[in-house]
Coordinates of C-alpha atoms in Angstrom, one line a residue:
Chain A
M30 CA -19.1 -3.8 -41.4
V31 CA -20.0 -7.1 -43.0
G32 CA -18.0 -8.7 -40.3
G33 CA -20.2 -7.0 -37.8
L34 CA -23.3 -8.3 -39.4
K35 CA -21.9 -11.8 -39.4
R36 CA -21.4 -11.6 -35.7
K37 CA -25.0 -10.5 -35.2
H38 CA -26.2 -13.4 -37.3
S39 CA -24.4 -16.0 -35.3
D40 CA -25.7 -14.6 -32.0
L41 CA -29.2 -14.3 -33.2
E42 CA -29.1 -17.9 -34.4
E43 CA -28.5 -18.9 -30.8
E44 CA -31.7 -17.2 -30.0
E45 CA -33.5 -18.8 -32.9
E46 CA -34.2 -21.9 -30.9
D47 CA -36.3 -19.9 -28.5
E48 CA -37.5 -17.0 -30.5
K49 CA -38.3 -19.0 -33.7
W50 CA -37.2 -16.3 -36.1
D51 CA -36.6 -16.7 -39.8
W52 CA -33.0 -15.7 -40.4
G53 CA -33.1 -14.5 -44.0
P54 CA -32.3 -10.8 -44.6
A55 CA -36.0 -10.0 -44.3
G56 CA -36.2 -12.0 -41.1
L57 CA -33.2 -10.3 -39.6
R58 CA -34.6 -6.9 -40.5
S59 CA -37.9 -8.0 -39.0
Y60 CA -36.3 -8.9 -35.8
Q61 CA -34.4 -5.6 -35.6
Q62 CA -37.6 -3.7 -36.3
A63 CA -39.4 -5.7 -33.6
L64 CA -36.6 -4.8 -31.1
L65 CA -36.9 -1.2 -32.3
R66 CA -40.7 -1.2 -31.6
I67 CA -40.2 -2.8 -28.3
S68 CA -37.6 -0.2 -27.3
L69 CA -39.6 2.8 -28.4
D70 CA -42.7 1.4 -26.6
K71 CA -40.6 1.1 -23.5
V72 CA -39.6 4.7 -23.6
Q73 CA -43.2 5.9 -24.1
R74 CA -44.5 3.7 -21.3
S75 CA -41.8 4.7 -18.8
L76 CA -42.8 8.4 -18.9
G77 CA -45.3 8.2 -16.0
P78 CA -46.0 10.2 -12.9
R79 CA -42.8 9.1 -11.4
A80 CA -39.5 10.3 -12.6
P81 CA -38.3 7.6 -15.0
S82 CA -35.2 5.6 -14.2
L83 CA -32.3 7.3 -16.0
R84 CA -30.3 4.1 -16.1
R85 CA -33.1 2.3 -17.9
H86 CA -33.5 5.2 -20.3
V87 CA -29.9 5.4 -21.1
L88 CA -29.6 1.6 -21.7
I89 CA -32.6 1.6 -24.0
H90 CA -31.3 4.7 -25.8
N91 CA -28.0 3.0 -26.4
T92 CA -29.7 -0.1 -27.7
L93 CA -31.9 2.1 -30.0
Q94 CA -28.7 3.6 -31.4
Q95 CA -27.3 0.2 -32.1
L96 CA -30.5 -0.8 -33.8
Q97 CA -30.5 2.3 -35.8
A98 CA -27.0 1.7 -37.0
A99 CA -27.9 -1.9 -37.8
L100 CA -31.0 -1.0 -39.8
C101 CA -29.2 1.7 -41.7
L102 CA -26.3 -0.6 -42.6
A103 CA -28.3 -3.6 -43.6
P104 CA -28.9 -3.8 -47.3
A105 CA -32.4 -3.0 -48.3
P106 CA -34.4 -6.2 -48.5
A107 CA -36.3 -7.2 -51.6
L108 CA -39.7 -6.7 -49.9
P109 CA -40.6 -3.4 -48.5
P110 CA -39.9 -3.3 -44.9
E111 CA -42.7 -3.4 -42.4
P112 CA -43.9 0.1 -41.5
L113 CA -42.2 1.3 -38.4
F114 CA -44.1 1.7 -35.2
L115 CA -44.3 5.4 -35.8
G116 CA -45.8 5.0 -39.2
E117 CA -43.2 7.0 -41.1
E118 CA -40.9 5.0 -43.3
D119 CA -38.2 7.5 -43.7
F120 CA -38.7 8.8 -40.2
S121 CA -35.5 10.1 -38.6
L122 CA -34.5 7.9 -35.6
S123 CA -31.9 10.3 -34.4
A124 CA -34.6 12.9 -33.9
T125 CA -36.6 10.5 -31.8
I126 CA -33.7 9.5 -29.7
G127 CA -32.6 13.0 -29.2
S128 CA -36.1 14.2 -28.3
I129 CA -36.5 11.4 -25.8
L130 CA -33.5 12.4 -23.9
R131 CA -34.3 16.1 -24.1
E132 CA -37.7 15.4 -22.8
L133 CA -36.2 13.5 -20.0
E134 CA -33.9 16.4 -19.2
T135 CA -36.8 18.8 -19.2
S136 CA -38.8 16.8 -16.8
M137 CA -36.0 15.8 -14.4
D138 CA -33.5 18.7 -14.3
E139 CA -33.7 21.6 -11.9
T140 CA -33.3 25.2 -13.0
E141 CA -30.6 24.5 -15.4
P142 CA -31.0 26.5 -18.6
P143 CA -31.9 24.2 -21.5
Q144 CA -29.1 23.6 -23.8
N145 CA -29.5 24.2 -27.5
P146 CA -29.0 20.7 -28.6
V147 CA -27.2 20.0 -31.8
A148 CA -29.1 17.3 -33.7
P149 CA -26.9 14.4 -34.6
P150 CA -26.9 14.0 -38.4
G151 CA -29.6 11.4 -39.2
P152 CA -29.1 8.7 -41.8
Q153 CA -30.9 10.9 -44.3
N154 CA -28.6 13.8 -43.3
E155 CA -31.5 16.1 -42.6
V156 CA -30.9 19.2 -40.7
L157 CA -33.5 19.1 -37.9
P158 CA -34.9 22.2 -36.3
Q159 CA -35.2 21.5 -32.6
P160 CA -38.5 20.9 -31.0
D161 CA -39.3 23.6 -28.4
P162 CA -39.0 22.2 -24.9
V163 CA -42.3 23.7 -24.2
F164 CA -44.0 21.3 -26.6
L165 CA -42.3 18.4 -25.0
E166 CA -43.4 19.6 -21.6
A167 CA -46.9 19.8 -22.8
L168 CA -46.7 16.3 -24.3
S169 CA -45.5 14.8 -21.0
S170 CA -48.3 16.4 -19.2
R171 CA -50.5 13.8 -20.8
Y172 CA -49.1 11.3 -18.4
L173 CA -50.0 13.3 -15.4
G174 CA -53.6 13.3 -16.0
D175 CA -55.8 15.6 -18.0
S176 CA -54.4 19.0 -17.3
G177 CA -55.8 20.5 -20.5
L178 CA -54.5 23.7 -21.8
D179 CA -54.2 25.5 -18.5
D180 CA -50.9 23.9 -17.6
F181 CA -49.7 24.6 -21.1
F182 CA -50.3 28.3 -20.8
L183 CA -48.5 28.3 -17.4
D184 CA -45.6 26.7 -19.2
I185 CA -45.6 29.3 -21.9
D186 CA -45.5 32.1 -19.3
T187 CA -42.5 30.5 -17.6
S188 CA -40.7 30.0 -20.9
A189 CA -41.1 33.6 -21.9
V190 CA -39.4 34.8 -18.8
E191 CA -36.8 32.2 -18.0
K192 CA -35.8 30.2 -21.0
E193 CA -33.8 31.3 -24.0
P194 CA -35.7 32.4 -27.1
A195 CA -37.2 29.4 -28.7
P196 CA -36.1 28.5 -32.2
A197 CA -38.7 28.4 -34.9
P198 CA -41.5 25.9 -34.2
P199 CA -40.5 22.6 -35.8
E200 CA -42.3 20.8 -38.5
P201 CA -44.6 18.3 -36.8
H202 CA -43.1 15.3 -38.4
N203 CA -39.9 15.8 -36.5
L204 CA -41.5 15.0 -33.2
F205 CA -42.1 11.4 -32.1
C206 CA -45.8 11.4 -32.8
A207 CA -47.6 10.0 -35.8
P208 CA -49.9 12.1 -37.8
G209 CA -53.5 11.5 -36.8
S210 CA -52.5 10.5 -33.2
W211 CA -53.6 12.3 -30.1
E212 CA -50.3 14.1 -29.8
W213 CA -50.4 15.2 -33.4
N214 CA -53.8 16.8 -33.1
E215 CA -53.0 18.5 -29.8
L216 CA -49.7 19.8 -31.3
D217 CA -51.6 21.1 -34.3
H218 CA -54.0 22.9 -32.1
I219 CA -51.2 24.3 -29.9
M220 CA -49.3 25.5 -32.9
E221 CA -52.3 27.3 -34.3
I222 CA -52.7 29.2 -31.1
I223 CA -49.1 30.3 -31.0
L224 CA -48.8 31.2 -34.6
G225 CA -52.1 32.9 -34.6
S226 CA -51.2 35.2 -31.7
Chain B
M2 CA -39.6 -13.1 10.3
E3 CA -42.9 -12.0 11.8
E4 CA -44.1 -8.5 11.2
D5 CA -45.9 -6.2 13.5
I6 CA -49.5 -5.6 12.6
D7 CA -50.1 -1.9 12.2
T8 CA -52.4 0.5 10.6
R9 CA -50.3 1.5 7.6
K10 CA -52.1 1.8 4.3
I11 CA -51.9 -1.3 2.2
N12 CA -51.7 -1.0 -1.6
N13 CA -52.7 -4.2 -3.2
S14 CA -51.6 -4.9 -6.7
F15 CA -51.2 -7.7 -9.1
L16 CA -47.8 -9.2 -9.8
R17 CA -47.0 -10.4 -13.2
D18 CA -48.2 -13.9 -12.5
H19 CA -51.4 -12.5 -11.0
S20 CA -50.7 -13.6 -7.5
Y21 CA -51.7 -11.0 -4.9
A22 CA -49.1 -9.3 -2.8
T23 CA -49.1 -6.3 -0.5
E24 CA -46.9 -4.0 -2.6
A25 CA -45.9 -1.8 0.3
D26 CA -44.4 -4.8 2.0
I27 CA -42.0 -5.6 -0.8
I28 CA -38.6 -5.6 0.8
S29 CA -36.2 -3.3 -1.0
T30 CA -33.0 -3.6 1.2
V31 CA -31.5 -5.8 3.9
E32 CA -28.5 -5.1 6.0
F33 CA -26.9 -6.5 9.1
N34 CA -25.2 -4.1 11.5
H35 CA -21.5 -4.4 12.3
T36 CA -21.9 -7.0 15.1
G37 CA -24.7 -8.9 13.4
E38 CA -26.8 -8.4 16.4
L39 CA -29.3 -6.3 14.4
L40 CA -30.8 -6.9 11.0
A41 CA -32.6 -4.0 9.2
T42 CA -35.0 -4.3 6.3
G43 CA -36.5 -1.4 4.3
D44 CA -39.6 -1.8 2.1
K45 CA -41.4 -0.2 -0.7
G46 CA -43.8 1.5 1.7
G47 CA -41.0 3.5 3.3
R48 CA -40.9 1.4 6.5
V49 CA -37.9 0.1 8.3
V50 CA -38.1 -3.0 10.4
I51 CA -35.2 -4.0 12.6
F52 CA -34.7 -7.5 14.0
Q53 CA -32.6 -8.3 17.0
R54 CA -30.9 -11.5 17.7
E55 CA -32.0 -13.2 20.8
Q56 CA -29.4 -13.7 23.4
E57 CA -28.4 -17.3 23.4
S58 CA -29.7 -18.9 26.5
K59 CA -27.2 -20.8 28.6
N60 CA -29.6 -23.6 29.2
Q61 CA -30.1 -24.3 25.5
V62 CA -26.6 -24.0 24.1
H63 CA -27.6 -25.7 20.9
R64 CA -30.4 -23.3 20.2
R65 CA -29.0 -20.5 18.1
G66 CA -30.3 -17.0 18.7
E67 CA -33.3 -16.2 16.6
Y68 CA -34.1 -12.9 15.2
N69 CA -37.2 -11.1 16.4
V70 CA -38.7 -7.8 15.6
Y71 CA -37.0 -5.1 17.6
S72 CA -38.3 -1.9 16.1
T73 CA -40.5 -0.7 13.3
F74 CA -40.8 2.8 12.1
Q75 CA -41.9 4.8 9.1
S76 CA -38.7 6.2 7.6
H77 CA -39.9 8.0 4.4
E78 CA -43.2 9.2 3.2
P79 CA -44.3 9.6 -0.4
E80 CA -43.7 13.1 -1.7
F81 CA -44.7 15.2 -4.6
D82 CA -42.3 17.5 -6.4
Y83 CA -44.6 20.3 -7.5
L84 CA -42.0 22.0 -9.6
K85 CA -41.5 19.1 -11.8
S86 CA -44.8 17.4 -11.3
L87 CA -43.2 14.2 -10.3
E88 CA -43.9 11.7 -7.5
I89 CA -41.1 10.8 -5.2
E90 CA -41.3 7.2 -4.1
E91 CA -41.0 6.4 -0.4
K92 CA -39.3 3.1 -1.2
I93 CA -36.2 2.6 0.9
N94 CA -33.4 2.0 -1.5
K95 CA -30.6 1.4 1.0
I96 CA -29.9 1.1 4.7
R97 CA -26.4 1.4 6.1
W98 CA -25.6 1.1 9.8
L99 CA -23.1 3.3 11.6
P100 CA -20.7 1.5 14.0
Q101 CA -22.0 1.5 17.5
Q102 CA -20.4 4.2 19.7
N103 CA -22.8 4.2 22.7
A104 CA -26.0 2.5 23.8
A105 CA -28.0 3.8 20.9
Y106 CA -27.9 2.4 17.4
F107 CA -27.6 4.7 14.3
L108 CA -28.5 3.9 10.7
L109 CA -28.8 5.8 7.5
S110 CA -31.8 5.1 5.3
T111 CA -32.5 6.6 1.9
N112 CA -35.2 6.8 -0.7
D113 CA -34.6 8.3 -4.2
K114 CA -34.0 11.8 -2.9
T115 CA -33.5 12.1 0.8
V116 CA -31.1 10.5 3.2
K117 CA -32.0 10.3 6.9
L118 CA -30.0 9.5 10.0
W119 CA -32.1 7.5 12.5
K120 CA -31.3 6.9 16.1
V121 CA -32.7 3.7 17.6
S122 CA -32.6 3.6 21.4
E123 CA -34.0 1.7 24.3
R124 CA -35.9 3.0 27.1
D125 CA -36.5 0.7 30.1
K126 CA -36.9 3.2 32.9
R127 CA -39.3 6.0 33.4
P128 CA -39.1 8.9 35.8
E129 CA -42.0 8.9 38.2
G130 CA -43.1 11.1 41.1
Y131 CA -43.3 14.5 39.6
N132 CA -45.5 16.7 41.7
L133 CA -45.5 19.7 39.4
K134 CA -48.2 18.3 37.2
D135 CA -51.4 16.7 38.0
E136 CA -52.5 13.3 36.8
E137 CA -53.7 14.6 33.5
G138 CA -50.4 16.3 32.8
R139 CA -51.6 19.8 33.4
L140 CA -49.3 22.1 35.3
R141 CA -50.5 22.6 38.8
D142 CA -51.0 26.1 40.2
P143 CA -47.6 26.9 41.8
A144 CA -49.3 28.3 44.8
T145 CA -50.6 24.9 45.7
I146 CA -47.1 23.3 45.6
T147 CA -45.4 23.3 48.9
T148 CA -42.7 20.6 48.4
L149 CA -40.2 19.8 45.7
R150 CA -40.1 16.1 44.9
V151 CA -37.3 14.7 42.9
P152 CA -38.6 12.1 40.5
V153 CA -37.4 8.5 40.8
L154 CA -36.5 6.3 37.8
R155 CA -38.6 3.2 37.9
P156 CA -38.3 0.2 35.5
M157 CA -40.8 0.0 32.7
D158 CA -41.5 -2.4 29.8
L159 CA -38.7 -2.1 27.3
M160 CA -39.6 0.5 24.7
V161 CA -37.6 0.9 21.5
E162 CA -37.9 4.3 19.9
A163 CA -36.6 5.5 16.6
T164 CA -36.0 9.2 16.1
P165 CA -34.8 11.0 13.0
R166 CA -31.7 12.9 14.0
R167 CA -30.7 14.3 10.6
V168 CA -32.4 14.8 7.3
F169 CA -30.1 15.3 4.3
A170 CA -32.3 16.6 1.6
N171 CA -32.2 18.6 -1.7
A172 CA -28.9 17.4 -2.9
H173 CA -29.8 15.0 -5.6
T174 CA -31.5 15.8 -8.9
Y175 CA -31.4 12.1 -9.9
H176 CA -32.3 8.9 -8.0
I177 CA -30.0 7.9 -5.2
N178 CA -28.8 4.4 -5.7
S179 CA -26.2 4.0 -3.0
I180 CA -25.0 5.3 0.4
S181 CA -21.8 4.4 2.1
V182 CA -20.4 5.3 5.5
N183 CA -16.8 6.3 5.5
S184 CA -14.3 4.5 7.8
D185 CA -13.6 7.8 9.5
Y186 CA -17.2 7.6 10.8
E187 CA -17.6 11.3 10.3
T188 CA -18.6 11.4 6.7
Y189 CA -20.6 9.4 4.2
M190 CA -21.4 9.5 0.6
S191 CA -24.6 9.3 -1.4
A192 CA -24.6 8.5 -5.1
D193 CA -27.3 9.1 -7.7
D194 CA -27.3 8.3 -11.5
L195 CA -24.9 11.1 -12.3
R196 CA -23.4 12.5 -9.2
I197 CA -21.8 11.5 -5.9
N198 CA -22.0 13.8 -2.8
L199 CA -19.9 13.7 0.4
W200 CA -21.7 14.6 3.6
N201 CA -20.6 15.3 7.1
F202 CA -23.0 13.7 9.6
E203 CA -23.3 16.9 11.5
I204 CA -24.1 19.1 8.6
T205 CA -27.3 18.7 6.7
N206 CA -27.6 21.9 4.7
Q207 CA -24.6 21.3 2.4
S208 CA -22.6 18.5 0.9
F209 CA -19.5 18.3 -1.3
N210 CA -19.9 17.1 -4.8
I211 CA -17.1 14.7 -5.5
V212 CA -18.1 13.0 -8.7
D213 CA -20.1 14.5 -11.6
I214 CA -20.5 12.7 -14.8
K215 CA -23.4 14.7 -16.2
P216 CA -22.5 15.8 -19.8
A217 CA -23.1 19.4 -20.8
N218 CA -25.5 18.2 -23.3
M219 CA -27.9 15.5 -22.0
E220 CA -28.2 14.0 -25.5
E221 CA -24.6 12.9 -25.1
L222 CA -25.4 10.9 -22.0
T223 CA -24.5 7.3 -22.5
E224 CA -23.5 6.1 -19.1
V225 CA -24.8 6.4 -15.5
I226 CA -23.5 5.6 -12.1
T227 CA -25.0 2.4 -10.7
A228 CA -23.4 1.9 -7.3
A229 CA -20.7 3.3 -5.1
E230 CA -18.9 2.3 -1.9
F231 CA -16.1 3.6 0.4
H232 CA -13.0 1.5 0.9
P233 CA -13.5 -0.3 4.3
H234 CA -10.2 1.0 5.7
H235 CA -8.8 3.9 3.6
C236 CA -11.1 6.8 4.2
N237 CA -9.9 8.6 1.1
S238 CA -10.8 5.8 -1.4
F239 CA -14.0 4.8 -2.9
V240 CA -15.3 3.0 -6.0
Y241 CA -18.2 3.5 -8.3
S242 CA -19.6 1.3 -11.0
S243 CA -21.3 2.3 -14.2
S244 CA -24.0 1.1 -16.6
K245 CA -21.3 0.2 -19.1
G246 CA -19.7 -2.4 -16.9
T247 CA -16.8 -0.3 -15.6
I248 CA -15.5 0.4 -12.1
R249 CA -13.5 3.5 -11.1
L250 CA -11.5 3.7 -8.0
C251 CA -11.1 7.3 -6.8
D252 CA -8.8 9.0 -4.3
M253 CA -10.3 12.1 -2.7
R254 CA -6.8 13.3 -1.8
A255 CA -6.0 13.8 -5.5
S256 CA -8.5 16.5 -6.1
A257 CA -11.7 17.9 -4.8
L258 CA -13.7 16.8 -7.8
C259 CA -12.9 13.1 -8.4
D260 CA -13.9 13.0 -12.0
R261 CA -10.5 11.6 -12.8
H262 CA -10.1 8.1 -11.5
S263 CA -7.0 6.6 -10.0
K264 CA -7.9 3.2 -11.4
F265 CA -10.2 2.0 -14.1
F266 CA -11.5 -1.6 -14.1
E267 CA -12.9 -3.0 -17.3
E268 CA -12.9 -6.4 -18.9
P269 CA -12.6 -6.4 -22.6
E270 CA -15.7 -7.6 -24.4
D271 CA -15.9 -11.2 -25.7
P272 CA -16.6 -10.7 -29.4
S273 CA -18.3 -14.2 -29.6
N274 CA -21.0 -13.1 -27.2
R275 CA -21.8 -9.8 -28.7
S276 CA -25.5 -8.9 -29.2
F277 CA -27.8 -5.9 -29.0
F278 CA -28.1 -6.7 -25.3
S279 CA -24.4 -6.8 -24.5
E280 CA -24.3 -3.4 -23.0
I281 CA -27.4 -3.9 -20.9
I282 CA -26.2 -7.2 -19.4
S283 CA -22.8 -5.7 -18.7
S284 CA -24.4 -2.9 -16.6
I285 CA -23.1 -3.4 -13.0
S286 CA -25.9 -3.5 -10.5
D287 CA -23.8 -3.7 -7.3
V288 CA -20.2 -3.3 -6.2
K289 CA -18.9 -4.4 -2.8
F290 CA -15.4 -4.2 -1.3
S291 CA -14.2 -7.4 0.4
H292 CA -13.9 -7.1 4.2
S293 CA -10.1 -7.1 3.7
G294 CA -10.3 -4.2 1.3
R295 CA -8.1 -6.1 -1.3
Y296 CA -10.9 -7.1 -3.7
I297 CA -14.0 -5.7 -5.2
M298 CA -17.0 -7.8 -6.3
T299 CA -19.3 -6.7 -9.0
R300 CA -22.7 -8.1 -10.1
D301 CA -23.9 -7.7 -13.7
Y302 CA -27.0 -9.4 -15.2
L303 CA -25.5 -12.8 -15.7
T304 CA -22.3 -13.0 -13.6
V305 CA -20.5 -12.1 -10.4
K306 CA -16.9 -11.0 -10.8
V307 CA -14.1 -10.6 -8.3
W308 CA -11.5 -8.0 -9.1
D309 CA -8.1 -7.5 -7.5
L310 CA -7.5 -3.8 -6.8
N311 CA -4.1 -4.2 -8.3
M312 CA -5.3 -5.6 -11.6
E313 CA -7.4 -3.3 -13.7
N314 CA -7.6 -5.1 -17.1
R315 CA -9.7 -8.1 -16.0
P316 CA -11.4 -9.7 -13.0
I317 CA -9.5 -12.5 -11.2
E318 CA -12.7 -14.6 -10.9
T319 CA -15.9 -14.8 -12.8
Y320 CA -18.9 -16.8 -11.6
Q321 CA -21.9 -17.6 -13.8
V322 CA -25.1 -17.0 -11.9
H323 CA -27.7 -18.1 -14.4
D324 CA -26.0 -18.4 -17.8
Y325 CA -29.0 -20.3 -19.1
L326 CA -30.7 -17.0 -19.5
R327 CA -28.2 -15.9 -22.2
S328 CA -30.4 -17.3 -24.9
K329 CA -33.5 -15.7 -23.5
L330 CA -32.3 -12.1 -23.4
C331 CA -34.8 -10.9 -26.0
S332 CA -37.7 -12.0 -23.9
L333 CA -36.1 -10.7 -20.8
Y334 CA -35.7 -7.4 -22.5
E335 CA -39.3 -7.3 -23.5
N336 CA -40.6 -8.1 -20.0
D337 CA -38.1 -5.7 -18.4
C338 CA -36.4 -8.4 -16.3
I339 CA -33.1 -7.5 -18.0
F340 CA -33.1 -4.3 -16.0
D341 CA -33.4 -6.1 -12.6
K342 CA -30.7 -5.0 -10.2
F343 CA -29.3 -7.9 -8.2
E344 CA -27.0 -7.3 -5.2
C345 CA -24.1 -9.4 -4.1
V346 CA -22.5 -10.0 -0.7
W347 CA -19.3 -11.4 0.8
N348 CA -19.3 -13.6 3.8
G349 CA -17.3 -12.5 6.9
S350 CA -14.0 -14.1 5.8
D351 CA -14.4 -13.2 2.1
S352 CA -14.2 -16.9 1.1
V353 CA -17.8 -17.2 -0.1
I354 CA -19.9 -14.9 -2.2
M355 CA -23.7 -14.9 -2.6
T356 CA -26.2 -13.4 -4.9
G357 CA -29.8 -13.8 -5.9
S358 CA -31.6 -15.1 -9.1
Y359 CA -35.1 -15.8 -10.3
N360 CA -37.6 -18.3 -9.0
N361 CA -36.6 -17.4 -5.5
F362 CA -33.3 -19.0 -6.1
F363 CA -30.0 -17.7 -4.7
R364 CA -26.5 -18.8 -5.4
M365 CA -23.4 -19.2 -3.3
F366 CA -19.9 -19.5 -4.7
D367 CA -17.0 -20.8 -2.6
R368 CA -13.9 -19.0 -3.9
N369 CA -11.5 -21.5 -2.5
T370 CA -13.1 -24.8 -3.5
K371 CA -14.7 -23.4 -6.6
R372 CA -17.9 -25.2 -5.6
D373 CA -21.3 -23.5 -6.0
V374 CA -24.8 -24.2 -4.9
T375 CA -28.3 -23.0 -5.8
L376 CA -30.8 -22.7 -2.9
E377 CA -34.4 -21.7 -2.8
A378 CA -36.1 -19.4 -0.4
S379 CA -39.8 -20.3 -0.3
R380 CA -42.3 -21.3 2.3
E381 CA -43.1 -24.6 0.6
N382 CA -39.6 -25.8 0.6
S383 CA -38.3 -24.7 3.9
K384 CA -40.0 -25.4 7.2
P385 CA -38.3 -24.0 10.2
R386 CA -35.2 -26.0 11.0
A387 CA -35.3 -27.9 7.8
I388 CA -32.2 -28.2 5.8
L389 CA -32.2 -26.4 2.5
K390 CA -31.9 -28.7 -0.5
P391 CA -29.7 -27.7 -3.3
R392 CA -31.7 -26.9 -6.5
K393 CA -30.7 -27.3 -10.1
V394 CA -31.9 -25.8 -13.3
C395 CA -32.1 -28.1 -16.3
V396 CA -31.0 -26.4 -19.4
G397 CA -31.9 -28.8 -22.1
G398 CA -32.5 -32.5 -22.8
K399 CA -33.9 -34.7 -20.2
R400 CA -35.0 -33.1 -17.0
R401 CA -34.2 -35.1 -13.9
K402 CA -36.8 -35.5 -11.2
D403 CA -35.6 -32.7 -8.9
E404 CA -34.6 -30.3 -11.6
I405 CA -36.6 -27.4 -12.9
S406 CA -36.6 -26.4 -16.5
V407 CA -35.7 -22.9 -17.6
D408 CA -39.1 -22.4 -19.1
S409 CA -40.8 -23.1 -15.7
L410 CA -38.8 -20.4 -13.9
D411 CA -41.0 -17.8 -12.3
F412 CA -39.4 -14.4 -13.2
S413 CA -41.6 -12.5 -10.9
K414 CA -40.0 -14.2 -7.9
K415 CA -36.6 -12.5 -7.9
I416 CA -34.1 -12.3 -5.0
L417 CA -32.5 -9.0 -5.4
H418 CA -31.4 -8.3 -1.8
T419 CA -29.4 -10.6 0.5
A420 CA -27.2 -10.0 3.5
W421 CA -24.5 -12.0 5.3
H422 CA -23.8 -11.8 9.0
P423 CA -20.4 -10.1 9.5
S424 CA -18.8 -13.0 11.3
E425 CA -21.2 -16.0 11.4
N426 CA -22.8 -18.2 8.8
I427 CA -26.2 -16.5 9.0
I428 CA -27.8 -15.1 5.9
A429 CA -30.9 -13.0 5.3
V430 CA -32.7 -13.4 2.0
A431 CA -35.5 -11.1 0.8
A432 CA -38.0 -12.8 -1.5
T433 CA -40.5 -10.1 -2.5
N434 CA -42.3 -9.4 0.7
N435 CA -40.9 -12.3 2.8
L436 CA -37.7 -12.3 4.7
Y437 CA -35.9 -15.6 5.2
I438 CA -33.1 -16.0 7.7
F439 CA -30.9 -19.1 7.3
Q440 CA -28.3 -20.3 9.7
D441 CA -25.6 -22.9 9.6
K442 CA -26.7 -26.3 10.9
V443 CA -25.5 -26.9 14.4
N444 CA -24.5 -30.5 15.1

């Protein structure tokens, strides 16, 4: 694995001339985190009214996995790392990546029954309860304009009839939204309604 | 190169460098027909424009036939999938011609979801002399008709009409990236990100699925299909390329579902070039059989490769398209240019290959002499009949007078689509919303 890091070092040095990065361990981590941020931002931005390009998603996803591996393997720097884009330092990346692809599947697939995805073991080895596809559907509705809660209720109706019984609602921090964000508040509100009924 | 003026809606938008362009006019595919007499372009607004080569006049032997607009029609319209709440773009992804079998021309055009077969035919005569209808076209009272007059065909101004003959819909969950007509001329295939379907031209309500790489669990998805093409002579063989830089040759005789390949082409990775972007730049954006059927050419982000069908472990030739971008991959990832899908083409004799780049540059590689040239398609640099001047990108150090430095390249001016006449040295180059047609200089 050290050999792997070495290779990355030499390659990034090539890019140093143009990108002007500082190549100490903190600089390298910084670069990787920047790439991570860019990648996650791309995923968020690409979920628009048009079906996203699956090729682009898969390529970004694979890059994210490489970054995740690199960030986990790199020794912890002396300084605390910059907070990640999502605002959670021990945030599980595998949950993010998994949920991105699952959301993609939900929005793009036909009437295929949703698989019960097995979460890949995250670096912290958490066992992650799966986000209900309904929640992800509701989240993606943000990109289609302000559909409010009406569309969400339609989704709930459908899920009750067609989809397999949903697992227990996940804890909010396993979804790819930061506490205090729009999605967080919306999700909170939605969960209250479901759990309250 | 002139466009008909019509009343289609225009959607203006800013390009990255803030220059205005009519977005609907952005050309998304270019294709010569089998004789080279016709050249079709498809655009982002769902239109197809067909150019026809002028007959060479006997008086002016040295004046080569020019291409003029022959027919324009709206092939696809934007749609909305209400079930998934998703827009379906009308952009024409690919056009493929069928070989000509009678007076009419046939082509396939496709957007992300639906393939259509169009018939383009000429009408230069009109029947006249009906006496069953009055001048306004209303049927006359039969009691007033005492004679039967047979209409006579009279010449009229040439009218070219395009009619949709078949619509092949609802067979693709994902975005169609390729269509390819089989050499049997009875079937064709359409490929999306995860599946390839085989169609019979006569049957629109069903297709055979011949490749399916969708995993049971979408989370395990790491690879998609990027392009596919039938072998030019063997109607049972086809290839498809992937986002991981691999090509698979499949034989439909082996089994109904061609998930197992007959041949698997992949070049081992060069460890000294490894980076976070290695996979993205290895993703193949186009695959083309040579006319001979002996070779395949693939285009990835930085190179064009020629493979011998008999050698799976590495390409026989690799050509650097714009290697100076290798040190810029992070920026190109950030601005999404790294995902651009460039096409590549063979010339008629398979001796020269061509592909596009940025800054309206395109590159040609002579496989025999190993010489290459960079040319530019732009109004400023090419007046009609002017000779194209070779261009050069300066990588570092002192820039010569005619060179352009890497940092000055305009990444919004990309040449993704080019075409080469099947037998002559005539090329068509699409630069955003402009079409350039270049011909060999005649002495």
